[in-house]
Every structure is written in C-alpha cells, then in structure tokens.
mmCIF file of C-alpha atoms in Angstrom:
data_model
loop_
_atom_site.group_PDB
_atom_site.id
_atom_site.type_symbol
_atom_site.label_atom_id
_atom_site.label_comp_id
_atom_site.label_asym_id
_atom_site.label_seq_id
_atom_site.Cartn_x
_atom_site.Cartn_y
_atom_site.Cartn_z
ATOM 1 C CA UNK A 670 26.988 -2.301 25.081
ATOM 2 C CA UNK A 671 24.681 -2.901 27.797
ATOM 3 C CA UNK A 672 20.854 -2.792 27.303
ATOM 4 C CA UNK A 673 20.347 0.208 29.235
ATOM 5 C CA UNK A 674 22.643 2.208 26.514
ATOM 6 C CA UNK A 675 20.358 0.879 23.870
ATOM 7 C CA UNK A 676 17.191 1.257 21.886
ATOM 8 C CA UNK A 677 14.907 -1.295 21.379
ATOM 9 C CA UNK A 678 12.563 -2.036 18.497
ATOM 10 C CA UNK A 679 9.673 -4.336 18.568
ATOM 11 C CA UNK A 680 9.001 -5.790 14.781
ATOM 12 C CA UNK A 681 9.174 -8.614 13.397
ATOM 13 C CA UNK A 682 10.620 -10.211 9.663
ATOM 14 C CA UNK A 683 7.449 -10.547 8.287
ATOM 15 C CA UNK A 684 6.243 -6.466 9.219
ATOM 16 C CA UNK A 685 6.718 -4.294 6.066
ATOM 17 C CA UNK A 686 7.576 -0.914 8.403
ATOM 18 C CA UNK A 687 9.853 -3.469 10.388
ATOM 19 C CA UNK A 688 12.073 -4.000 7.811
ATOM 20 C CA UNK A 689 12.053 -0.234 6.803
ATOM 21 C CA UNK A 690 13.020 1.039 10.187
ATOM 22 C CA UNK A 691 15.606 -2.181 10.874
ATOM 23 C CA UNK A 692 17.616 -1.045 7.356
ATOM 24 C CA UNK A 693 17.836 2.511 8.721
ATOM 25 C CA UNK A 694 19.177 1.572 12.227
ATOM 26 C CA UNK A 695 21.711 -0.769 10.691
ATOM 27 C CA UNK A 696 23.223 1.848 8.238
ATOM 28 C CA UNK A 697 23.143 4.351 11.280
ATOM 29 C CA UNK A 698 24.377 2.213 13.165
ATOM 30 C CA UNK A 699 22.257 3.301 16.057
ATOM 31 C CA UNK A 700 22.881 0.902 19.345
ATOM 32 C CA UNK A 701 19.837 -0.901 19.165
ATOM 33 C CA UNK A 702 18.046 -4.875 19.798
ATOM 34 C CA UNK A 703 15.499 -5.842 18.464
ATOM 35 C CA UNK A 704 12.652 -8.143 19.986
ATOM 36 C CA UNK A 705 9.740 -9.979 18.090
ATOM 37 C CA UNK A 706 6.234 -8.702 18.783
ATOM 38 C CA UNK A 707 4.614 -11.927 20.354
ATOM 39 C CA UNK A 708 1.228 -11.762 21.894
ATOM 40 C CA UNK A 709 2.897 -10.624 25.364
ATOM 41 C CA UNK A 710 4.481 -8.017 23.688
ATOM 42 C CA UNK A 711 1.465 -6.415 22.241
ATOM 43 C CA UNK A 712 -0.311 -7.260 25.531
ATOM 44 C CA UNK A 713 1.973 -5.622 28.086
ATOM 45 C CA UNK A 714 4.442 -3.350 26.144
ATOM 46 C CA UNK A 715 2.683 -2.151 22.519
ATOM 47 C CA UNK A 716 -1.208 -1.017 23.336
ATOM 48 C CA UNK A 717 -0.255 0.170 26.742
ATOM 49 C CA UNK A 718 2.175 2.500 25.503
ATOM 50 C CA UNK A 719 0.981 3.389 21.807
ATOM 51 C CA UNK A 720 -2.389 2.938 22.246
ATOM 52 C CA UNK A 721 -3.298 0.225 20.016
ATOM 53 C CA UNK A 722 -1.451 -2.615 18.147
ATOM 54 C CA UNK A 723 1.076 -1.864 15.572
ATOM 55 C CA UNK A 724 4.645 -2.536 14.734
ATOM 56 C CA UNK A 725 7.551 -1.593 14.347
ATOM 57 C CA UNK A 726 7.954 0.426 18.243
ATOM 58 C CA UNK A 727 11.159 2.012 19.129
ATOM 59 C CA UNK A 728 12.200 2.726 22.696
ATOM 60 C CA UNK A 729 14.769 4.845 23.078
ATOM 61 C CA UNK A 730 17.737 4.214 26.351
ATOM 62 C CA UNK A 731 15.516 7.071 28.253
ATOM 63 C CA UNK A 732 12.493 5.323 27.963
ATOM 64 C CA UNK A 733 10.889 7.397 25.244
ATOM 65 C CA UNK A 734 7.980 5.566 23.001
ATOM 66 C CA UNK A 735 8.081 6.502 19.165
ATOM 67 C CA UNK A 736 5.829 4.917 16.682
ATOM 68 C CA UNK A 737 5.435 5.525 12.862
ATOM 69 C CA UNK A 738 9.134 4.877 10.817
ATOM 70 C CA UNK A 739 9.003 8.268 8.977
ATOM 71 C CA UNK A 740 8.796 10.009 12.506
ATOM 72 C CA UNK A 741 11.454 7.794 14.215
ATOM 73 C CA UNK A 742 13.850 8.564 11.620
ATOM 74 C CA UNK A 743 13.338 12.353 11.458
ATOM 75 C CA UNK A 744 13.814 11.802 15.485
ATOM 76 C CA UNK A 745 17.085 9.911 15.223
ATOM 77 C CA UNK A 746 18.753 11.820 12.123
ATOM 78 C CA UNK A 747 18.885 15.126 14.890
ATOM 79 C CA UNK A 748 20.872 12.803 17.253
ATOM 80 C CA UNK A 749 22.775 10.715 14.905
ATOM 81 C CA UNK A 750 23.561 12.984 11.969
ATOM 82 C CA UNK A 751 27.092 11.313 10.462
ATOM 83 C CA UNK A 752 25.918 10.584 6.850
ATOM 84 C CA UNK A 753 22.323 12.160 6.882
ATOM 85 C CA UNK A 754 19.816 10.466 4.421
ATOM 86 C CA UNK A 755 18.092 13.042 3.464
ATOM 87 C CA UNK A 756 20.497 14.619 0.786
ATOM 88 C CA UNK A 757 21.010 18.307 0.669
ATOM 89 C CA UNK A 758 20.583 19.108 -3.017
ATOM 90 C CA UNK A 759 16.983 20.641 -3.686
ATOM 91 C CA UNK A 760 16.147 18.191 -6.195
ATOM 92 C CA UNK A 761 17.827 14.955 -4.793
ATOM 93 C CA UNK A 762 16.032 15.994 -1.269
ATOM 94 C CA UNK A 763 12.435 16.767 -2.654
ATOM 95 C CA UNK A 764 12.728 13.556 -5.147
ATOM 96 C CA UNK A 765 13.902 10.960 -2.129
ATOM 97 C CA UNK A 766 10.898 12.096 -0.229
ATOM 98 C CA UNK A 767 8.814 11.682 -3.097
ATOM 99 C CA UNK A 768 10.361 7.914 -3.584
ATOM 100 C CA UNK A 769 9.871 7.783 0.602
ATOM 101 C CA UNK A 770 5.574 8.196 -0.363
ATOM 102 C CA UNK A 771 5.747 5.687 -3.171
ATOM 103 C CA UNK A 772 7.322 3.333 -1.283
ATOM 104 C CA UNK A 773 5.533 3.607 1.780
ATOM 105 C CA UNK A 774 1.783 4.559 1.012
ATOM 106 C CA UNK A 775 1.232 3.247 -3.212
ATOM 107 C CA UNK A 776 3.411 0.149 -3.027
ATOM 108 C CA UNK A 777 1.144 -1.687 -0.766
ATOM 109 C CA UNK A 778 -0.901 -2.912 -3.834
ATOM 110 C CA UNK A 779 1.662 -5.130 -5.180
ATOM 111 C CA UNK A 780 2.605 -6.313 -1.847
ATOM 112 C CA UNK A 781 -0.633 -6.523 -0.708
ATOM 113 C CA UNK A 782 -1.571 -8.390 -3.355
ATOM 114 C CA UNK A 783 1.519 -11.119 -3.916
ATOM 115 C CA UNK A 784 1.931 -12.037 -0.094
ATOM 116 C CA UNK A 785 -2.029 -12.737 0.440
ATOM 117 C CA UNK A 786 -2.760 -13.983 -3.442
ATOM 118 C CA UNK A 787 0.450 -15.868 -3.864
ATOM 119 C CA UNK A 788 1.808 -16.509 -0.701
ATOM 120 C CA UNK A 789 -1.017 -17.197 1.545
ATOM 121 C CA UNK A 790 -0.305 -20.451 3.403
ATOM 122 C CA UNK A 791 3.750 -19.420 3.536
ATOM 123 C CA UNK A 792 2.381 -16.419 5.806
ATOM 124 C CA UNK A 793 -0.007 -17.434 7.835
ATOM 125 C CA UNK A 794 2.171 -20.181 9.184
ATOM 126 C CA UNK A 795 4.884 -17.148 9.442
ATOM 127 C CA UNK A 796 1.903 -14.986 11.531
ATOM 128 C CA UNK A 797 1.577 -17.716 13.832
ATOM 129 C CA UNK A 798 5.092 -18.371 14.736
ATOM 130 C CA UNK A 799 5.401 -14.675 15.177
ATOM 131 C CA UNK A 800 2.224 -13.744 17.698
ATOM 132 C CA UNK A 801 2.810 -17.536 19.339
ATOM 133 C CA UNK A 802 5.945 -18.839 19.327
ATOM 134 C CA UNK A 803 4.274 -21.007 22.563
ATOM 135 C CA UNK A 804 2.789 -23.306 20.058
ATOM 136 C CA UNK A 805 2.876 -26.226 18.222
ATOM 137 C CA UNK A 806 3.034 -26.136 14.257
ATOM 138 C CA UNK A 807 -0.921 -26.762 13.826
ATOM 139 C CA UNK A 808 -1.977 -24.259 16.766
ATOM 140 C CA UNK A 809 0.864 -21.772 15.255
ATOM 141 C CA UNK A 810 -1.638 -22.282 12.034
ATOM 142 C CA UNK A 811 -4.786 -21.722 13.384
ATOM 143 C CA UNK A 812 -3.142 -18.495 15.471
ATOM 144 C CA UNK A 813 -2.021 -17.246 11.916
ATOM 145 C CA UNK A 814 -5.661 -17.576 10.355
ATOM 146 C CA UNK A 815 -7.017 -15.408 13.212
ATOM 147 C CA UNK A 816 -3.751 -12.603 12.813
ATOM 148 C CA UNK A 817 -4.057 -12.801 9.156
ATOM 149 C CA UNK A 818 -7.985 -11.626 8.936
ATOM 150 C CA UNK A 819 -7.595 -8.035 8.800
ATOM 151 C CA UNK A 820 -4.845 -7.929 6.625
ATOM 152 C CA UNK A 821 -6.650 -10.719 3.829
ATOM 153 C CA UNK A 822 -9.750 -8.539 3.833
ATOM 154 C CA UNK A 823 -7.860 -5.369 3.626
ATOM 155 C CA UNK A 824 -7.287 -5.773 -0.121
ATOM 156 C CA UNK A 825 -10.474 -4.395 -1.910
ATOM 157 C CA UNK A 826 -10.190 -1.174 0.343
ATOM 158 C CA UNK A 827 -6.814 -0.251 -0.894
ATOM 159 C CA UNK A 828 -7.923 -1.192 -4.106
ATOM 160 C CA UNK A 829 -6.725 -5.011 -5.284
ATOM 161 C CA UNK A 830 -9.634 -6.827 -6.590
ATOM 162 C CA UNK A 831 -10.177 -9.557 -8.977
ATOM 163 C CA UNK A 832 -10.799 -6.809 -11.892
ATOM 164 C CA UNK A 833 -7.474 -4.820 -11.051
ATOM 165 C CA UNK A 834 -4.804 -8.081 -10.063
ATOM 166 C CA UNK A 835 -3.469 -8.196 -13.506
ATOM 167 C CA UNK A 836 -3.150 -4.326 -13.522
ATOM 168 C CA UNK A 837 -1.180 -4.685 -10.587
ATOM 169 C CA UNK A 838 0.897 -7.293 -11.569
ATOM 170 C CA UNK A 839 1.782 -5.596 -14.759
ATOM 171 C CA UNK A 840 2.729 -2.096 -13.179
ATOM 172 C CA UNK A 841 5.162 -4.319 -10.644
ATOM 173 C CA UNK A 842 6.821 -6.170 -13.061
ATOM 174 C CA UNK A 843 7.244 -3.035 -15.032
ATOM 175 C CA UNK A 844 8.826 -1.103 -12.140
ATOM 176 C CA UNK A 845 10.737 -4.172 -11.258
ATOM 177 C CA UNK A 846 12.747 -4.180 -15.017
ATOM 178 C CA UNK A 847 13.033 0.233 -14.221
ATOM 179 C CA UNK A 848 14.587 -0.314 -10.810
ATOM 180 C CA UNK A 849 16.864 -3.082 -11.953
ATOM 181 C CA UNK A 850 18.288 -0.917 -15.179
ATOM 182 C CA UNK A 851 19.056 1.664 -11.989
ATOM 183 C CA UNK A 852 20.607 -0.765 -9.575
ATOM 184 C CA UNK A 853 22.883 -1.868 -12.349
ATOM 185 C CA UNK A 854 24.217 1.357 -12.121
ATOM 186 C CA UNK A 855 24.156 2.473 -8.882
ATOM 187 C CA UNK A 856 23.961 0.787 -5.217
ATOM 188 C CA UNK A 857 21.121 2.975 -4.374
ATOM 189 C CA UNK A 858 19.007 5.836 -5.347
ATOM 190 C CA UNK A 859 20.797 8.855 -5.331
ATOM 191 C CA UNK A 860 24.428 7.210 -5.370
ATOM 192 C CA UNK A 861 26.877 4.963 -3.191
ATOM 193 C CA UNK A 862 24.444 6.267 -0.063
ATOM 194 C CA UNK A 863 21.063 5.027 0.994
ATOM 195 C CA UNK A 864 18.286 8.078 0.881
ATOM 196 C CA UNK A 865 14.908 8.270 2.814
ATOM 197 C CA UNK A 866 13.632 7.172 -0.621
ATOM 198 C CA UNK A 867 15.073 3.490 -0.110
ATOM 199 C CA UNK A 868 14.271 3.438 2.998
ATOM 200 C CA UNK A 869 10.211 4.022 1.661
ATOM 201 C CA UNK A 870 10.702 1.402 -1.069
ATOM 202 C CA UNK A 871 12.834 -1.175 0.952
ATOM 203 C CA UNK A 872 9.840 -2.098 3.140
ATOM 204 C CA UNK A 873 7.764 -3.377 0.774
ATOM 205 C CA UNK A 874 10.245 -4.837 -1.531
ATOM 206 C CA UNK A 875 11.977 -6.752 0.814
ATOM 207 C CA UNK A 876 9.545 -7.293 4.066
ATOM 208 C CA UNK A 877 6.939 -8.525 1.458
ATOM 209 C CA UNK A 878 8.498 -8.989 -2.090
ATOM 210 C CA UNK A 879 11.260 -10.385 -1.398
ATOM 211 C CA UNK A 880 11.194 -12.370 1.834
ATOM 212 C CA UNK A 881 7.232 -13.778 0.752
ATOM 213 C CA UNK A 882 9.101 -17.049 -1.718
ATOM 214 C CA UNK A 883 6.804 -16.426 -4.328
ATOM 215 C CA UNK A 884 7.426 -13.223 -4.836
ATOM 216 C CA UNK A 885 10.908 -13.448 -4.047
ATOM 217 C CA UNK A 886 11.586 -16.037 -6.864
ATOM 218 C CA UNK A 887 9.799 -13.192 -8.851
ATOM 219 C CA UNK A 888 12.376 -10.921 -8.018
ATOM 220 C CA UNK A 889 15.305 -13.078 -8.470
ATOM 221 C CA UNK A 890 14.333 -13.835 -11.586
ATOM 222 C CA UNK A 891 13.612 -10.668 -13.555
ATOM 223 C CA UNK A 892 15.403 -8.432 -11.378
ATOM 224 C CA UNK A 893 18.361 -9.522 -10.163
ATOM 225 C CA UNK A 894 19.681 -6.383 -9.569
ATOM 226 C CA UNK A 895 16.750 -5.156 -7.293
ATOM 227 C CA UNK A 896 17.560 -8.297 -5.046
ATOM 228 C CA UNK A 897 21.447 -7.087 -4.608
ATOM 229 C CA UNK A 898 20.017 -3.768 -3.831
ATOM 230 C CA UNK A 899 17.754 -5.896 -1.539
ATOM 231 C CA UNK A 900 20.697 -7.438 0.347
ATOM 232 C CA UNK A 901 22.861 -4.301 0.646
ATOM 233 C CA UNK A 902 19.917 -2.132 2.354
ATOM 234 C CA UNK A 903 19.321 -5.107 4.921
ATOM 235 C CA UNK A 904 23.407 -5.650 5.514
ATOM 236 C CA UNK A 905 24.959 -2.190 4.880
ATOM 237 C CA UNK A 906 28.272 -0.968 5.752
ATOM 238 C CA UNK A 907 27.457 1.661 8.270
ATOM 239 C CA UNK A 908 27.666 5.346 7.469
ATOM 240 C CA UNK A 909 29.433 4.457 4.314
ATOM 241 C CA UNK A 910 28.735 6.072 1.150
ATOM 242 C CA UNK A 911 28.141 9.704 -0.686
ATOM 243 C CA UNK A 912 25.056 11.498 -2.545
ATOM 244 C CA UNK A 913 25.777 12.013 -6.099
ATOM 245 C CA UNK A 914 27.811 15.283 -6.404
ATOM 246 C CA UNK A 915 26.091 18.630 -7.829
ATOM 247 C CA UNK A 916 22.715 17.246 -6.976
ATOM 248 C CA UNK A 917 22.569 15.241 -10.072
ATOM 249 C CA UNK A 918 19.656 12.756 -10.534
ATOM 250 C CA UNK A 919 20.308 9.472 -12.948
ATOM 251 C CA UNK A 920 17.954 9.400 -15.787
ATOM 252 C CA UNK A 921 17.181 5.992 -14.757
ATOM 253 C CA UNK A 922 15.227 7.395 -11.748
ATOM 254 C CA UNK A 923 12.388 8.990 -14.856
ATOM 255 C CA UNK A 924 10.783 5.837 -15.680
ATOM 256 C CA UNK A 925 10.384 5.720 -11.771
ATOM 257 C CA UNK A 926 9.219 8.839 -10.966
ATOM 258 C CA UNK A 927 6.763 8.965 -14.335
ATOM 259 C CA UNK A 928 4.960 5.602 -12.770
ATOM 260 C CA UNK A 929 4.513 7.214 -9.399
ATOM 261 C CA UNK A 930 3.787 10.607 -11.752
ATOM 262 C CA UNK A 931 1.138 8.602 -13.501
ATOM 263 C CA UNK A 932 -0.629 5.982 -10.780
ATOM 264 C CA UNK A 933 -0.109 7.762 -7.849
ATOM 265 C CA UNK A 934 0.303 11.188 -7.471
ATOM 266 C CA UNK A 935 -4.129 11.721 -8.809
ATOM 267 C CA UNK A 936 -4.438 9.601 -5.967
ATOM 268 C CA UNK A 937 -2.884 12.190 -3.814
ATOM 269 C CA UNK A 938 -4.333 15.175 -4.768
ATOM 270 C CA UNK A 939 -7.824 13.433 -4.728
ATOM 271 C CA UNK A 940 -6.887 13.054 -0.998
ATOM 272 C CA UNK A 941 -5.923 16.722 -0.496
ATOM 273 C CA UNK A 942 -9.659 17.326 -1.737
ATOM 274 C CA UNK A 943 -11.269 14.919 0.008
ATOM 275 C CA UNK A 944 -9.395 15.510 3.382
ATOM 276 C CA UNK A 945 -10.241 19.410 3.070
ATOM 277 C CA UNK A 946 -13.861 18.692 2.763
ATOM 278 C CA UNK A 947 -13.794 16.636 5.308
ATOM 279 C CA UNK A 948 -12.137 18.555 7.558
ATOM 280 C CA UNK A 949 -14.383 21.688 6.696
ATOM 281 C CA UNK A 950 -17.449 19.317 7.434
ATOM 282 C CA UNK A 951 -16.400 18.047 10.945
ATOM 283 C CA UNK A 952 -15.366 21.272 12.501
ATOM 284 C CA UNK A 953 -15.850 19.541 15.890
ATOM 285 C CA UNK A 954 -13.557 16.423 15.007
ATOM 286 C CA UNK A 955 -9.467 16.533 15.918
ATOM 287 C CA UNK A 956 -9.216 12.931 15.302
ATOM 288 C CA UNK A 957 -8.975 11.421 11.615
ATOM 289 C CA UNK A 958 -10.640 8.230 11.123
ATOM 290 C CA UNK A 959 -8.505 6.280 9.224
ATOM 291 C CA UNK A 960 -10.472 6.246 5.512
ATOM 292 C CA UNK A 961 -13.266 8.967 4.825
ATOM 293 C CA UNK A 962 -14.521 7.510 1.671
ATOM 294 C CA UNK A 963 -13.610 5.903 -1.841
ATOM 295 C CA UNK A 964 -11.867 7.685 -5.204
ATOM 296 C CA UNK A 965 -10.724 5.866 -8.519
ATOM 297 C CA UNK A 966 -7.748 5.519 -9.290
ATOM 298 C CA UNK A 967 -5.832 3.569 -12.332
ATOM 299 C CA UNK A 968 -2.699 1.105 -12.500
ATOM 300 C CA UNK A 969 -0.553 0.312 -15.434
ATOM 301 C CA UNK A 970 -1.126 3.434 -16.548
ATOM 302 C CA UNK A 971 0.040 3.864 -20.698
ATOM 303 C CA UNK A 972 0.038 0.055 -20.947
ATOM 304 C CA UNK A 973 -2.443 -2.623 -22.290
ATOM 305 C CA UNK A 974 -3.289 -3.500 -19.012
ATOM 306 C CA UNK A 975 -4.635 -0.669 -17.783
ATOM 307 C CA UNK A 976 -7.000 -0.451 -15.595
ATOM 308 C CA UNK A 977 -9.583 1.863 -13.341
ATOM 309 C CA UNK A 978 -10.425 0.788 -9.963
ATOM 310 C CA UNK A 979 -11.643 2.415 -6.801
ATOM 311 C CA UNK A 980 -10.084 2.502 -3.536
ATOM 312 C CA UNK A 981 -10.544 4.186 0.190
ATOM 313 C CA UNK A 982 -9.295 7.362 0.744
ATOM 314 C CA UNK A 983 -6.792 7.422 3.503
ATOM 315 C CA UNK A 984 -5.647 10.741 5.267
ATOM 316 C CA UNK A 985 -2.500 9.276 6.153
ATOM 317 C CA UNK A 986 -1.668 9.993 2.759
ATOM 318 C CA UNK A 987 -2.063 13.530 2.669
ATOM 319 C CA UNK A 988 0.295 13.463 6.185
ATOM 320 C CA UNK A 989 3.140 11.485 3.829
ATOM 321 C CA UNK A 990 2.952 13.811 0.895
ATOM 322 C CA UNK A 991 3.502 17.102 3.155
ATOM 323 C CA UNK A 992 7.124 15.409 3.785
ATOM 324 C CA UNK A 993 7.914 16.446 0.144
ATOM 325 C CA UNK A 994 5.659 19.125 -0.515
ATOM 326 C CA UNK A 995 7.411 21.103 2.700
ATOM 327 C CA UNK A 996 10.594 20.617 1.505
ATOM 328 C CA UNK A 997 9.343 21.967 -2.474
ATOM 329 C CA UNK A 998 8.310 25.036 -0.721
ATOM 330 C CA UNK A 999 10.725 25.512 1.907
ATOM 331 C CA UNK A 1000 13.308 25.773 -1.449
ATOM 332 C CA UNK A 1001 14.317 28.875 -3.182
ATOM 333 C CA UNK A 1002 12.569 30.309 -6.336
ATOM 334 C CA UNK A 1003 15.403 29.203 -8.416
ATOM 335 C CA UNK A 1004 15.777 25.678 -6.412
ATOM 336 C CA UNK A 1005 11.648 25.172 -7.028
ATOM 337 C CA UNK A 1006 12.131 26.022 -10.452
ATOM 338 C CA UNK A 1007 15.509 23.494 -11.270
ATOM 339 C CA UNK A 1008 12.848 20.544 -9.317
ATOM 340 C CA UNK A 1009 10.069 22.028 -10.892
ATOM 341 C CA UNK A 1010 11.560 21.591 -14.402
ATOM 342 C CA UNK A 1011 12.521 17.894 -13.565
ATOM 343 C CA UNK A 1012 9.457 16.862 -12.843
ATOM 344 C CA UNK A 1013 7.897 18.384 -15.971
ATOM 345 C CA UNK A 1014 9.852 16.272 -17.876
ATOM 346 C CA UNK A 1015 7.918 13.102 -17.151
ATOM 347 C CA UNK A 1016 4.213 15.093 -16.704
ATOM 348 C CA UNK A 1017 4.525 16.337 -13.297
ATOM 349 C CA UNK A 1018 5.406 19.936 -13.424
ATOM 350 C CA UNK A 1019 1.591 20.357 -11.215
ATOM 351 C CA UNK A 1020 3.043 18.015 -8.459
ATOM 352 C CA UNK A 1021 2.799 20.342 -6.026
ATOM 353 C CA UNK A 1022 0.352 22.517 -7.611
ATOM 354 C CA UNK A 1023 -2.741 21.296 -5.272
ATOM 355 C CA UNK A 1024 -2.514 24.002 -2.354
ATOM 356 C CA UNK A 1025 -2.591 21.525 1.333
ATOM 357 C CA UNK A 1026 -4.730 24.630 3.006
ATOM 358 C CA UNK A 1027 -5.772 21.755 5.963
ATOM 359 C CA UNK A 1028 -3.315 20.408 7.599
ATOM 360 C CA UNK A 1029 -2.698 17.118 9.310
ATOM 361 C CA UNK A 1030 -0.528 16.104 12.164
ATOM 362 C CA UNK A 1031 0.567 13.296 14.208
ATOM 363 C CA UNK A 1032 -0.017 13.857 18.109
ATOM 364 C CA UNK A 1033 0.265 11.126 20.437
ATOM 365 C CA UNK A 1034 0.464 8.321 17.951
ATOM 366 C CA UNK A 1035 -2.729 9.718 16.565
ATOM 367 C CA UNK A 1036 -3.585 11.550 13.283
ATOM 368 C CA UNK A 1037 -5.478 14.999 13.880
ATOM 369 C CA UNK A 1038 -5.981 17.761 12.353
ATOM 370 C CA UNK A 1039 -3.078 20.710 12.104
#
C-alpha cells in the first residue's frame, strides 16, 4: 500500500504510549508505518504540529495530527470498527476502562522505578540511539544523559522515593503472580480478544517491564505467563478473537481490580477534590497546569510492606477516570447495579461515588477545563 494510503506514527521502542498505541494498530490492522522520533523529527514534524514534544504522534492519510493513545483509539475504533475493543457488556466495558486507568496513569511507579533504578545505563544508551542515531556510541551516551534528565528526576513527583522503592517493588511482584494465574487461563483480559484494558497495561509492561533486561528477566522469571501475554499483544493475529460470552468477568481479574481498588482509586478521588478546588479558585484559567499540588497515597496496600508516601496531583488523572465513570453512568439502573455489585465485592462499591461536578477536556492537544 502506498504511503499516501497510510497512517504514520512517530514512537519509538523504548516510549511506554508507543508501545500501547503500536499493539492497537497491529490487532486493527490499521495501514500504518511507523518512524522513530529522532531529533529532526521532534524539530520539524512533533512541536510544530502538537505543540510541544511528546510521543507516540499519529498522522492520519488526510493529514490529520492526533496525539494522546486513549484519544487516537476512540478516533480509529469509529473508522475501523471489525472487532471493537471496547466490549459491549456493562460490566466487561466499565471494568476494561477501569484496567485502561491502571495501566496507563498508576503503573508508572513500577516502571518508573525499574527502568531508571535498575536499568539506568541500558536506557540511556537506548535514549541516545533513539534522539541521535547520527552518532557515535560515546556521543549517543552523552545525548542519552541529556534526554534522560526529566524523566530520572521525575520519580519523587509521582511518588518513588528511597522510603517507598520496596513498597513498590512488592505491589509489582504481587500483581505480577495475579496477572500470571489470569494469563494461564486466558490470552487476554476479558477472553480470546484484546480490550482497551490491555491496551492500558501493555504499555508499561512491555515498553518498560519487559523490554528494560532487568526487569524483563523479572518477568520471565516469576511470570511467565505475563511475558506470553506480552508477546501476543505486540504480534497479534489481527481482528481475531471474542469477548467472553454473557458479559462474564474471570474471578482471576478480583485480585486485580482489589489492588487498583486499594492503591489507586483514593488517589483518584483525591484528584476529583483537588481538581474542583482548583478549578473553583482559577475561574480565569482554561488551561491545566500539569500537577496542582501533592496528596498521600499508599502501595502494597494489606501487605507487610506497606507503605505511605506522597505524590503530585495530576489532572490528567481525573481526564482518564471520566473514560469509566461515563460509561458507569451512561448504563442502566439495573446494568449500574450488576457493576456496582462487582465491584463491592473487592471494597469498591463507592468507585464512582465521588460526583466529577468539574469537568476536564482535551482541546488542541491541551488539557482545559470542560
């Protein structure tokens, strides 16, 4: 197919969101190259067209710019809709977007934390080949060092220090054994068919967990199963598969769901607060900044390891979570109450209890308010 009939993405191996969006287009098998993000590419293609640098960018045949993976793939499941992953039944649907959050906006502390405390000098030398591929080995290094800054000192504001890496590395490990007593069962979440929810948790686990050797030998070793899953996300067999019928969710997802139950969803509705008051306090401001302040939060929660730390507050979040909490109340009373009932089995039944009265919204690449 000619490159005119094509999309193109701009990513790279190493980009978390990269590997997210790459899985999607493979199973959709939506026409598409992809081209690494060197320097020139952020230079003359990336900030004059999004607005600032970031990766993954799709360009569609007509020339259209989308950023952010969640938005692309809402774009291209209206214009490629054979085997939609976003399944249908009200509690498979509202859980995969739930799994989508997880993946995409509370995983970042374990990957965060094994690619730039265990995997350092591996990824800087990766950074560098990426942004210069012009260079030698030992100017690729010194390239890396300078890419690599913002993302090394990134990981006390989302909440990895020295007093919470063990917590961290405990909750991991923890949801490695859950997901690999699931993937022993089934190729993905929700059955033989990929769901927006692997597509949140495949960036992270494989962009970082599992590419990052380390980590990946981490993987391999006491999750085996997670790996395969690993592999069949990044090489699937296009439009192939099926939900699991009459909506049914494996009770090998609740281990799952109680962690993100447990760690992650105070985080969120600590947002929702914070972003309100915010909001309500800067009448004049459209534009979010991009963290308005610090909560606490705890990891490897109901374990010995255990911990409280504090972390900054990122509206982003609260943009994520409406994914699911639109779908809750777009359901029926009955539907809310069968997903309602599900989640109260592992101490969520308040999920969606915190009212979003201040809305956020993505215009022009940007996040404003609604």
């Amino acid at each position: 197919m000619s490159s005119s009939k094509q999309y193109t993405m701009y990513g790279g191996e190493i980009s978390w969101y990269s590997g997210k969006l790459r899985a999607y287009l493979r199973y959709k098998d939506v026409p598409h190259q992809e081209l690494p993000s060197g320097r020139d590419v952020y230079k003359t293609i990336i900030v004059p067209r999004v607005g600032w640098p970031v990766i993954p960018v799709l360009i569609s045949p007509d020339d259209e710019v989308m950023q952010d993976t969640s938005d692309i793939i809402d774009a291209l499941e209206r214009r490629f809709v054979q085997a939609p992953v976003l399944p249908a039944g009200p509690k498979q649907k509202v859980l995969a977007l739930m799994f989508e959050v997880y993946g995409d906006e509370w995983l970042g502390l374990p990957a965060m934390h094994y690619r730039w405390n265990h995997n350092t000098e591996w990824i800087i030398q990766q950074f560098g080949k990426l942004t210069r591929p012009d260079l030698d080995e030992a100017a690729q290094r010194e390239a890396g060092e300078r890419a690599c800054k913002p993302f090394r000192g990134s990981l006390p504001f989302i909440g990895v220090t020295a007093e919470t890496q063990a917590a961290v590395e405990a909750s991991y490990e923890a949801l490695l054994t859950d997901l690999d007593a699931h993937f022993g069962k089934f190729d993905f979440l929700f059955g033989s068919r990929p769901s927006i929810g692997d597509y949140g948790l495949i960036g992270p686990l494989y962009a970082h967990l599992y590419r990052d050797p380390a980590s990946g030998d981490l993987m391999n070793r006491i999750a085996p199963n997670v790996s395969a899953w690993v592999l069949r996300m990044m090489d699937p067999e296009p439009l192939a598969g099926e939900f699991l019928p009459d909506d049914e969710i494996p009770p090998t997802l609740l281990p799952i769901l109680q962690r993100m139950i447990d760690e992650q969803l105070p985080v969120i509705h600590s947002s929702i607060s914070a972003i309100e008051q915010w909001l309500s306090a800067n009448p004049g401001e459209q534009e979010l900044p991009r963290s308005i302040g610090r909560h606490r939060f705890r990891i490897a929660v109901g374990t010995d390891a255990e911990v409280e730390g504090e972390r900054m507050i990122f509206p982003f979040v609260q943009w994520m979570w409406q994914r699911p909490y639109d779908a809750y109340y777009a359901l029926s009373d009955a539907d809310k109450t069968q997903v309602q009932d599900l989640l109260a089995q592992v101490g969520g039944a308040n999920a969606f209890d915190v009212p979003v009265t201040q809305r956020v919204e993505r215009k022009n690449f940007k996040l404003v308010r609604g």
